[in-house]
Short mmCIF file of C-alpha atoms and ligand atoms in Angstrom, two decimals:
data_model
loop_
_atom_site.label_atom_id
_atom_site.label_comp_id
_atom_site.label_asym_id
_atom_site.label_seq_id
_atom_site.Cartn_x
_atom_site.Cartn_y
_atom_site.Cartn_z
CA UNK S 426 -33.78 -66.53 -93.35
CA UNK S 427 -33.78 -63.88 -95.77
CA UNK S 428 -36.97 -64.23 -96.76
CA UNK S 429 -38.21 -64.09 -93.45
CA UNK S 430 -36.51 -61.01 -92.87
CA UNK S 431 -38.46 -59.55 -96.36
CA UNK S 432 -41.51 -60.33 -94.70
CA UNK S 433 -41.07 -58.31 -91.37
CA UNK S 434 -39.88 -55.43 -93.62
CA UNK S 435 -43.03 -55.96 -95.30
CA UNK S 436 -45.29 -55.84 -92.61
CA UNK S 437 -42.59 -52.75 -90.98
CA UNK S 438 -43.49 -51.05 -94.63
CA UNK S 439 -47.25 -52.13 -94.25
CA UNK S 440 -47.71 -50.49 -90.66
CA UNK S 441 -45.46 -46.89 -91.34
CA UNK S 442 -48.05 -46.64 -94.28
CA UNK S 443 -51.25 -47.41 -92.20
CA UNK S 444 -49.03 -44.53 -89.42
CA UNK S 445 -48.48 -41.85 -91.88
CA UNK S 446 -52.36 -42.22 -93.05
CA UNK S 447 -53.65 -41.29 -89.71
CA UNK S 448 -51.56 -38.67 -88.58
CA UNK S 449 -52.23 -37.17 -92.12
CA UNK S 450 -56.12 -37.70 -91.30
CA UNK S 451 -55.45 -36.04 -88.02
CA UNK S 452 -53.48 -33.09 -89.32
CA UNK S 453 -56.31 -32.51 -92.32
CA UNK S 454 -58.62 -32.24 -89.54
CA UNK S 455 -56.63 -29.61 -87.51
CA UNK S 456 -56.27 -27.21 -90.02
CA UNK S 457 -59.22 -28.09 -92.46
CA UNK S 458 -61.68 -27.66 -89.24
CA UNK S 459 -60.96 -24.14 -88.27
CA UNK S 460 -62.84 -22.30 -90.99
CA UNK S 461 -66.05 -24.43 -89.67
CA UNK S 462 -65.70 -24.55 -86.45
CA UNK S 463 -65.93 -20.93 -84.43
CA UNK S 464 -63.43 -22.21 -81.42
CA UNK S 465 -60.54 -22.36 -83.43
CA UNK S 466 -60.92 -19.47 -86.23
CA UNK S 467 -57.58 -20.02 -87.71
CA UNK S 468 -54.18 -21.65 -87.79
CA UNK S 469 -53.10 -18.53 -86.79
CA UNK S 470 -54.94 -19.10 -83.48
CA UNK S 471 -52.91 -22.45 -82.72
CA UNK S 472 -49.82 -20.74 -82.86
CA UNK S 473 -51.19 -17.85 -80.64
CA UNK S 474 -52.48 -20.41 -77.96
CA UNK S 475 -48.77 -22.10 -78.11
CA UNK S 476 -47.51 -18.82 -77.37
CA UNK S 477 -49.20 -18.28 -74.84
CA UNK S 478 -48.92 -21.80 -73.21
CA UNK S 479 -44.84 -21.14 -73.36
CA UNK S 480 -45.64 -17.62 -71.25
CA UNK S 481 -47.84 -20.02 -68.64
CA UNK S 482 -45.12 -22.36 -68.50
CA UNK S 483 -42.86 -19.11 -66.48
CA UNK S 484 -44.43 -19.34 -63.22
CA UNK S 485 -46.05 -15.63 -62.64
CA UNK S 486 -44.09 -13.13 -59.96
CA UNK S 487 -46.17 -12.43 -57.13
CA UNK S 488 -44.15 -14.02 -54.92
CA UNK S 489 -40.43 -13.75 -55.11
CA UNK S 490 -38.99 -17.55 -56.84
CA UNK S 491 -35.79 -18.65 -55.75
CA UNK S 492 -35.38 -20.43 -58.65
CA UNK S 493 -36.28 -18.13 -61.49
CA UNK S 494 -34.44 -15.37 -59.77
CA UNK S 495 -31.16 -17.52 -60.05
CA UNK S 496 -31.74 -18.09 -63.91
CA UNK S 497 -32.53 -14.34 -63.88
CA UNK S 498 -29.39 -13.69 -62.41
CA UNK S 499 -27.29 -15.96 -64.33
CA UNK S 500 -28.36 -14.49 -67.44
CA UNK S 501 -28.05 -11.31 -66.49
CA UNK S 502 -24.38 -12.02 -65.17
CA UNK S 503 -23.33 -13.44 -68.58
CA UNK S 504 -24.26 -10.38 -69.98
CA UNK S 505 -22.49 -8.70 -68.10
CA UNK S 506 -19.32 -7.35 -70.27
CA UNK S 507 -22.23 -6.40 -73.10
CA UNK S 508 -22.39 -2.62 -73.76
CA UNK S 509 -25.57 -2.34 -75.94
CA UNK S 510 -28.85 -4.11 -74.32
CA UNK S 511 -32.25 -4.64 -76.62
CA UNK S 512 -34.19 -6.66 -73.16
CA UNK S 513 -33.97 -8.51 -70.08
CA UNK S 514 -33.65 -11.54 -68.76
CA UNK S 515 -36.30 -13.76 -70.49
CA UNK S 516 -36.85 -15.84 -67.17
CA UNK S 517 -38.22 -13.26 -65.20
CA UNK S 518 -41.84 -11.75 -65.96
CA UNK S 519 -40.65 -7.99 -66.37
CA UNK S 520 -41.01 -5.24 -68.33
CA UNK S 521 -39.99 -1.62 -68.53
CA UNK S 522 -41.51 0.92 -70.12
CA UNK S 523 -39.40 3.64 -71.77
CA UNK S 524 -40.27 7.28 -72.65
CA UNK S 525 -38.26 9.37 -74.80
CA UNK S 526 -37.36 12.85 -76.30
CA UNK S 527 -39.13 14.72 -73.24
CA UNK S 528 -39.25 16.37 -70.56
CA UNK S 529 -42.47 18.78 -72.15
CA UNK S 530 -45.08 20.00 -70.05
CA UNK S 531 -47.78 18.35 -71.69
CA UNK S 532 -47.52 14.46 -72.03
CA UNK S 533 -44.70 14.54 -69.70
CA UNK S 534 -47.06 15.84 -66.98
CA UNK S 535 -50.09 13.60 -68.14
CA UNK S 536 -48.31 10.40 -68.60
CA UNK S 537 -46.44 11.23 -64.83
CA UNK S 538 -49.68 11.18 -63.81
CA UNK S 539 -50.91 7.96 -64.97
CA UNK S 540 -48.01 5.88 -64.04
CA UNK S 541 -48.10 7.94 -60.42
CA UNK S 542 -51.94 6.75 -60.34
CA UNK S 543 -50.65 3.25 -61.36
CA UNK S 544 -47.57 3.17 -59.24
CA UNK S 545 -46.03 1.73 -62.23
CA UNK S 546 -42.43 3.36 -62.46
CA UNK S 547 -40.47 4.04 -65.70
CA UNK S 548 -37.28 5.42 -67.31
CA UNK S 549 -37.49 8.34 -69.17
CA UNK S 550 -34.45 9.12 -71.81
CA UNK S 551 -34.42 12.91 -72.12
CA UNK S 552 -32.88 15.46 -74.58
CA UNK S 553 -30.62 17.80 -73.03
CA UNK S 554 -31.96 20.49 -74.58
CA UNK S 555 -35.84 19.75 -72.95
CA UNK S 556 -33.96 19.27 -69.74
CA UNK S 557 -32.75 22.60 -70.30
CA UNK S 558 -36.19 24.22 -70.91
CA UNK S 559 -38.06 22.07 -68.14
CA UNK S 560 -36.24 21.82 -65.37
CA UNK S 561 -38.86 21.48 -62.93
CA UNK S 562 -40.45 18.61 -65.12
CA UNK S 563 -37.17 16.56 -64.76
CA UNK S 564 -37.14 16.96 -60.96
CA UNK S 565 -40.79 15.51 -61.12
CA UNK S 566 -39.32 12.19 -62.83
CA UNK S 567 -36.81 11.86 -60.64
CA UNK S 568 -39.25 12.21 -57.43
CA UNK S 569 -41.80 10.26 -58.84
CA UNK S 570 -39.02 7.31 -58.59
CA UNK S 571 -38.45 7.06 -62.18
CA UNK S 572 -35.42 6.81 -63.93
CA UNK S 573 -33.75 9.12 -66.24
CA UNK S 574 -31.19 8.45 -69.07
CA UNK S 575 -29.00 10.33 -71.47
CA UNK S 576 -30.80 10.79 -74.83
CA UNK S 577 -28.11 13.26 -76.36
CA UNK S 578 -28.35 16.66 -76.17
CA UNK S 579 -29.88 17.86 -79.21
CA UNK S 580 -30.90 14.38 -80.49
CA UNK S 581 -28.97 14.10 -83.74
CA UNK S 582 -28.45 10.91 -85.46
CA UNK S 583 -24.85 10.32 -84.23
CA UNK S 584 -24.07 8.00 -87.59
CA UNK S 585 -24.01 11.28 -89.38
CA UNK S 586 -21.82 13.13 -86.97
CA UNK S 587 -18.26 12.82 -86.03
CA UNK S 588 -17.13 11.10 -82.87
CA UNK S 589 -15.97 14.59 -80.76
CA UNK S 590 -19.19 15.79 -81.41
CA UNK S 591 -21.04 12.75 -80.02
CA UNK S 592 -18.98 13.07 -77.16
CA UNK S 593 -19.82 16.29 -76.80
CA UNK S 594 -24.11 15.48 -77.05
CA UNK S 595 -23.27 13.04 -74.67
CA UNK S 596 -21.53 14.95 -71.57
CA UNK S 597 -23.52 18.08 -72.37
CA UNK S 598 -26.57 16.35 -71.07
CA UNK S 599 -25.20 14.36 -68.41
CA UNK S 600 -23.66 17.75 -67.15
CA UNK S 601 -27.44 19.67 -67.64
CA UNK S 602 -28.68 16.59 -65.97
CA UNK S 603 -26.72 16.56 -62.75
CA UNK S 604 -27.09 20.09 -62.05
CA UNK S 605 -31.12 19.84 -61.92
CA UNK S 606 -31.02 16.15 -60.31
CA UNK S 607 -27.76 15.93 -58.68
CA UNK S 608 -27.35 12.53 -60.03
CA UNK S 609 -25.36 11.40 -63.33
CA UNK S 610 -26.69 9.04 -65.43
CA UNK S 611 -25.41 5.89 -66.99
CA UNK S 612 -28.09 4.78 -69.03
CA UNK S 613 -27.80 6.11 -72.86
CA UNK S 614 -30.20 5.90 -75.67
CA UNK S 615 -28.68 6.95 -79.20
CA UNK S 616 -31.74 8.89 -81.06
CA UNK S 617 -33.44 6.59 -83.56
CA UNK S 618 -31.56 3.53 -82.08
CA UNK S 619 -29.07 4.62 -84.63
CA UNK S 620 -25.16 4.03 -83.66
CA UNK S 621 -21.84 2.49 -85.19
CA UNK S 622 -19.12 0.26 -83.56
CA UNK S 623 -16.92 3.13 -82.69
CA UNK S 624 -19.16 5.14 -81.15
CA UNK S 625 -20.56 2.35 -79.24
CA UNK S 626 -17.20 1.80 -77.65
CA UNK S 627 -16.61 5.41 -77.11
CA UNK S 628 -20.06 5.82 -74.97
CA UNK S 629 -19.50 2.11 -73.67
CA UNK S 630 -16.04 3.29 -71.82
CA UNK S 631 -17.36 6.39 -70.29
CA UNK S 632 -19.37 4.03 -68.09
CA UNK S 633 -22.64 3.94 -69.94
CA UNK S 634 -24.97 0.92 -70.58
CA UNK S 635 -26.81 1.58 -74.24
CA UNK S 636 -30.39 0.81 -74.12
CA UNK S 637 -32.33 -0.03 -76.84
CA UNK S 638 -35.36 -1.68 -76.96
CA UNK S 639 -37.61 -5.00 -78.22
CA UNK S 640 -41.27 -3.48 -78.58
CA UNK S 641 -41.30 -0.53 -80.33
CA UNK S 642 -44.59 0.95 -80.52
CA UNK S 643 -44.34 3.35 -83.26
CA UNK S 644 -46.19 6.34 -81.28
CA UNK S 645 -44.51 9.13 -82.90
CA UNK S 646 -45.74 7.91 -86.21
CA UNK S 647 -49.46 9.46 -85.84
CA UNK S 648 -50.97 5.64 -84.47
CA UNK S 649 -53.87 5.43 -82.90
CA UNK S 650 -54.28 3.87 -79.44
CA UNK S 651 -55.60 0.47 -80.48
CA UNK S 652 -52.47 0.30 -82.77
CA UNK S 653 -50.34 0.81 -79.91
CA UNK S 654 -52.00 -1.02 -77.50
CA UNK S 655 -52.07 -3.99 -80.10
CA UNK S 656 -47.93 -3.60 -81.21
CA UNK S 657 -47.25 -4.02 -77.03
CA UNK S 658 -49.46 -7.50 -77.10
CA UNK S 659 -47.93 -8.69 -79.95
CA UNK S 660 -44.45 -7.92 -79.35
CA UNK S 661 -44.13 -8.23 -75.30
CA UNK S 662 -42.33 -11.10 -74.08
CA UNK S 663 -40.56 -11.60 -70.27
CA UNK S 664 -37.69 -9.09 -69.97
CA UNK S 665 -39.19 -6.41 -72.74
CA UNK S 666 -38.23 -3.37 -73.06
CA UNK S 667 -41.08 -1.09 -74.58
CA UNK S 668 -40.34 2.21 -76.60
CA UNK S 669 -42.90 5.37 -76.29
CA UNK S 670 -41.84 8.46 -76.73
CA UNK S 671 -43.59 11.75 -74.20
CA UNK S 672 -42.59 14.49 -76.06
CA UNK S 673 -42.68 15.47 -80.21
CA UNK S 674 -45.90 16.12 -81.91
CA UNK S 675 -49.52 15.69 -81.46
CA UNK S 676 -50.11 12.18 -82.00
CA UNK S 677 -48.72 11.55 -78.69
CA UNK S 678 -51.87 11.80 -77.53
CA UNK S 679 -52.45 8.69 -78.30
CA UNK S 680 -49.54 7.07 -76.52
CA UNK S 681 -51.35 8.86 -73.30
CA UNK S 682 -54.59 7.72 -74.46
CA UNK S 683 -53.24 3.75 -74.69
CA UNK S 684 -50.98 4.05 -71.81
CA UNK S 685 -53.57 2.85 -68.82
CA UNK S 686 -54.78 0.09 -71.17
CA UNK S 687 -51.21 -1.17 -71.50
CA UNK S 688 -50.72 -0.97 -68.05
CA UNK S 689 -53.78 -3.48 -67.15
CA UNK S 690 -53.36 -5.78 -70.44
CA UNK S 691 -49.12 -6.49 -68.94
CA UNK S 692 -50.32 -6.29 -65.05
CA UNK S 693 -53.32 -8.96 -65.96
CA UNK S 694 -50.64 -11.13 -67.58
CA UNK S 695 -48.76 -11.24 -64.74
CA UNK S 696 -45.48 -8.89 -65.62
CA UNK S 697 -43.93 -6.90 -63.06
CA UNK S 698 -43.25 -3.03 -63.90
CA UNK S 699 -39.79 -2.48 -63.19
CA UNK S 700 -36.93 0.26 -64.50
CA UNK S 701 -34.57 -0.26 -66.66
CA UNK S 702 -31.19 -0.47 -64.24
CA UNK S 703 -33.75 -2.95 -62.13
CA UNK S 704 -34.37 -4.93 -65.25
CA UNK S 705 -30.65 -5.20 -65.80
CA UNK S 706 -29.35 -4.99 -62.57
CA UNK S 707 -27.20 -2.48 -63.46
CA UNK S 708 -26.60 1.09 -61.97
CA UNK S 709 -28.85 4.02 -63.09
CA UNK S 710 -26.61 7.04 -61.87
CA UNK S 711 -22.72 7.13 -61.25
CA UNK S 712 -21.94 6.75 -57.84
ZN1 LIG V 1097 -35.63 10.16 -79.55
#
C-alpha cells in the first residue's frame, strides 16, 4: 500500500516537473520575444495593454447605465461624511478638469474659449485677490456654466499660517466671490494641496468639500505641451480629477496649447466631461 502510494507521488512529482517546464518555456517566450518581434516592443507594453483592457471592461457612457450609475452612487454615498476628495467614483467614465490661481485676462479668456468651443465645462478655483482685479472674467466662468471654487484669497500655504488667518483667506474670497456671482461657493482648494488636520476640520465645518486632485499635470513648471498631454494619459483613470492651473507665468501657454488635444485624447476614450460638484454629487454653491 505504501509503496503504491510512493509511486503516484512519483508520477504527481514527475508531471508538476514536466508543468513547471512549459509554463517556464511559455513565459521565456513572452518576455524574451519582444525585443524581436515589433508587435510587442516591450514588457512594458503588456502591462499597458492590461491597463487598458481593465478601462474596456467599464462599459463606455453614451448612454445612461442603470447599473454603473448605482455603483457610482453607492460609492459616492459612502463617501459621503469625507471632507477632503483626491477623485471620483472609479465606476463611472468621468473626469473633471480643474483650473487654478486665475481669473487673468489672458489664459483665462483663451482657455474659456476652448472649452466654450468644446462644450466641455470645468471648475475653476480662483484667488480672491484675481477675483478682485477681474471681475468681469469671473462672471464669464460662471456664464459659461463652469464652476468656481475658493482657492484662498491671497494663496498662501496655510501650513505656515495660523488658523484665524486661514479663516480669514477663506471667507475673504467667498465674500469677493458672492458679490460678483451672487453665489457662495463650497468647493475649496488649499494652494499647493498643502493643509494639516486642524485646518482641514476648520474649512470642513464651514460647509466646504476640499478638492484635491489625482493627475497633476505640472503646467506651472515651464512643460511643454507633449509633457502635459502625456502626464493626463498616463495618469487618467474613471473619476479623475485633473490639475492645470490658467493663471501664473508664461509657460501656461502651454497648458492652452495641450488643452484641445486633451480634450479629444479623454472624449476618444470614452470619458464624460463633467464638474467637480457633478463628479461628486455634491453642491457647488450654498443654497
Ligand atoms: Zn494655486
Amino acid at each position: 500500500m505504501r509503496i503504491r502510494h510512493a509511486r503516484e507521488w512519483g508520477w504527481i512529482f514527475l508531471f508538476l516537473l514536466v508543468l513547471m517546464g512549459c509554463s517556464r518555456e511559455e513565459l521565456g517566450d513572452k518576455v524574451a520575444q519582444p525585443e524581436a518581434s515589433p508587435l510587442v516592443k516591450a514588457p512594458g507594453d503588456l502591462v499597458e495593454k492590461r491597463v487598458l483592457l481593465q478601462f474596456q471592461a467599464i462599459p463606455m457612457i453614451k448612454k445612461e447605465n442603470p447599473l454603473i450609475k448605482k455603483y457610482e452612487l453607492a460609492d459616492l454615498t459612502k463617501k459621503k461624511g469625507k471632507i477632503t476628495f483626491f477623485r471620483g467614483s472609479r465606476y463611472s467614465r468621468k473626469v473633471a478638469l480643474t483650473f487654478d490661481d486665475g481669473p487673468d485676462r489672458q489664459y483665462t479668456l483663451q482657455i474659456l474659449e476652448i472649452l466654450k468651443r468644446e462644450k466641455v465645462p470645468a471648475t475653476f478655483f480662483v484667488v480672491g485677490t484675481m477675483a478682485k482685479k477681474n471681475p468681469d472674467v469671473l462672471k464669464m466662468i460662471d456664464q459659461s456654466g463652469d464652476v468656481i471654487g475658493n482657492h484662498t484669497y491671497s494663496h498662501p500655504e496655510l501650513t505656515r499660517i495660523d488658523v484665524k488667518a486661514v479663516n480669514q483667506q477663506v471667507d475673504e474670497t467667498n465674500t469677493i466671490i458672492k458679490q460678483i456671482i451672487g453665489k457662495e461657493p463650497l468647493l475649496f482648494r488649499p494652494p499647493y494641496g498643502a493643509i494639516n488636520k486642524q485646518e482641514e476640520q476648520m474649512i470642513g465645518q464651514k460647509g466646504f468639500k476640499i478638492i484635491l486632485w489625482s493627475v497633476d499635470t505640472r503646467d506651472w513648471a515651464h512643460r511643454t505641451p507633449q509633457q502635459i498631454f502625456d502626464e493626463v494619459k498616463k495618469d487618467t483613470k474613471p473619476g479623475a480629477i485633473i490639475l492645470q492651473h490658467c493663471a501664473g507665468n508664461s509657460g501656461l501657454r502651454a497648458t492652452v496649447e495641450a488643452l484641445p488635444h486633451i480634450i479629444e485624447y479623454l472624449r476618444n476614450e470614452g470619458y464624460q466631461f463633467v464638474t467637480v460638484d457633478q463628479l461628486l454629487m455634491i453642491p457647488a454653491y450654498k443654497r
